[in-house]
Amino acid sequence: MTEAPFTPTVYLKAGCPFCLKVRLFLLEAGQLGSVVLREFVPGTEEETEIRGLLDPVVEKVTFPTAELTPSNFTTESDAIVAHFAERAGVEPEALPTYQSYLTGVFKNLGTLYRENMDLKKRLSPA
């Protein structure tokens, strides 16, 4: 009996800007059909199940996480993108929608996050 070929699995949290970054890259690079997507909504049973699967195999469960090859997991969105870019022979810089997201919405969210953290530090009692 022949074993089925391995298909990478990408675990995504709904509403996560890093997860959207990976999904957008996969879509625009034509790689979406070559992976299994496991997306969950925070607070659901599916999240509990996915966290339970990942907890023993990654140092810290964060999202996105991808099993790129059997038992080889990464939780870094840039590493996930780089893996699939190489696999597809695609330069991420050449993908206009992906680049628009990175330089627009994603960059702005990062700025807002840093500002929010700074404000929280200033407001918290010493």
Coordinates of C-alpha atoms in Angstrom, one line a residue:
M1 CA 0.0 0.0 0.0
T2 CA 1.4 3.4 -1.0
E3 CA 1.4 6.2 1.5
A4 CA -0.4 9.4 0.4
P5 CA 1.9 12.3 -0.4
F6 CA 2.4 14.9 2.3
T7 CA 0.4 18.1 2.0
P8 CA 1.6 21.1 4.1
T9 CA -0.9 22.3 6.6
V10 CA -1.3 26.0 7.6
Y11 CA -3.1 26.9 10.8
L12 CA -4.7 30.3 10.8
K13 CA -6.6 32.4 13.3
A14 CA -9.5 34.4 11.9
G15 CA -8.9 38.1 12.2
C16 CA -5.1 37.8 12.6
P17 CA -3.2 40.2 10.4
F18 CA -0.2 37.8 10.2
C19 CA -2.5 34.9 9.2
L20 CA -4.1 37.1 6.5
K21 CA -0.6 38.0 5.2
V22 CA 0.2 34.2 4.7
R23 CA -3.2 33.5 3.2
L24 CA -2.9 36.4 0.8
F25 CA 0.5 35.4 -0.3
L26 CA -0.7 31.8 -0.9
L27 CA -3.6 33.0 -2.9
E28 CA -1.7 35.4 -5.1
A29 CA 1.2 33.0 -5.6
G30 CA -1.2 30.3 -6.7
Q31 CA -0.3 28.0 -3.8
L32 CA -3.6 28.0 -1.9
G33 CA -4.7 24.8 -3.5
S34 CA -1.5 23.0 -2.5
V35 CA -2.0 23.3 1.2
V36 CA -4.5 22.3 3.8
L37 CA -5.9 25.4 5.6
R38 CA -7.1 24.9 9.2
E39 CA -8.6 28.2 10.2
F40 CA -10.4 28.8 13.5
V41 CA -12.4 31.5 15.2
P42 CA -10.9 32.4 18.6
G43 CA -12.9 30.9 21.5
T44 CA -14.2 27.9 19.6
E45 CA -13.8 24.2 20.1
E46 CA -11.7 24.1 16.9
E47 CA -9.2 26.5 18.5
T48 CA -8.9 24.2 21.5
E49 CA -8.4 21.2 19.2
I50 CA -5.7 23.0 17.1
R51 CA -3.9 24.3 20.1
G52 CA -3.8 20.8 21.5
L53 CA -2.3 19.5 18.3
L54 CA 0.3 22.1 18.1
D55 CA 1.3 22.4 21.8
P56 CA 3.6 19.3 21.8
V57 CA 5.3 20.2 18.5
V58 CA 6.1 24.0 18.7
E59 CA 7.9 26.0 21.4
K60 CA 5.0 28.5 21.8
V61 CA 1.6 28.1 20.0
T62 CA 1.1 31.3 17.9
F63 CA -0.5 31.9 14.6
P64 CA 0.1 31.4 11.8
T65 CA 1.8 28.0 12.2
A66 CA 2.6 25.7 9.4
E67 CA 3.7 22.1 9.1
L68 CA 5.9 22.6 6.0
T69 CA 7.3 19.1 5.8
P70 CA 6.4 16.1 8.0
S71 CA 7.1 17.1 11.6
N72 CA 8.7 20.4 10.6
F73 CA 6.7 23.3 12.0
T74 CA 7.3 27.0 11.9
T75 CA 5.3 29.8 13.6
E76 CA 7.0 32.7 11.7
S77 CA 4.9 34.2 8.9
D78 CA 7.9 35.4 6.9
A79 CA 9.4 31.8 7.0
I80 CA 6.1 30.4 5.8
V81 CA 5.9 32.9 2.9
A82 CA 9.6 32.2 2.0
H83 CA 9.0 28.4 2.0
F84 CA 6.1 28.7 -0.4
A85 CA 7.7 31.4 -2.5
E86 CA 10.7 29.1 -3.1
R87 CA 8.4 26.1 -3.8
A88 CA 6.4 28.1 -6.4
G89 CA 9.4 30.0 -7.8
V90 CA 7.7 33.3 -7.0
E91 CA 9.3 36.5 -5.7
P92 CA 7.0 38.0 -3.0
E93 CA 8.1 41.5 -4.1
A94 CA 6.5 40.8 -7.5
L95 CA 3.0 40.2 -6.1
P96 CA 1.2 43.5 -6.2
T97 CA -1.7 42.7 -3.9
Y98 CA 0.5 41.1 -1.3
Q99 CA 2.9 44.1 -1.4
S100 CA 0.0 46.5 -1.1
Y101 CA -1.2 44.7 2.0
L102 CA 2.3 44.7 3.5
T103 CA 3.0 48.4 2.8
G104 CA -0.5 49.6 3.6
V105 CA -2.9 47.8 6.0
F106 CA -0.3 45.5 7.7
K107 CA 2.2 48.4 8.2
N108 CA -0.5 50.6 9.6
L109 CA -1.7 47.9 12.0
G110 CA 1.9 47.5 13.3
T111 CA 2.1 51.2 13.9
L112 CA -1.2 51.2 15.8
Y113 CA -0.2 48.2 17.8
R114 CA 3.1 49.8 18.9
E115 CA 1.4 53.1 19.7
N116 CA -1.2 51.2 21.8
M117 CA 1.5 49.3 23.7
D118 CA 3.3 52.6 24.4
L119 CA 0.2 54.3 25.7
K120 CA -0.6 51.3 28.0
K121 CA 3.0 51.5 29.4
R122 CA 2.5 55.2 30.1
L123 CA -0.9 54.6 31.8
S124 CA 0.1 51.6 33.9
P125 CA 1.1 52.3 37.5
A126 CA 4.8 52.1 38.1

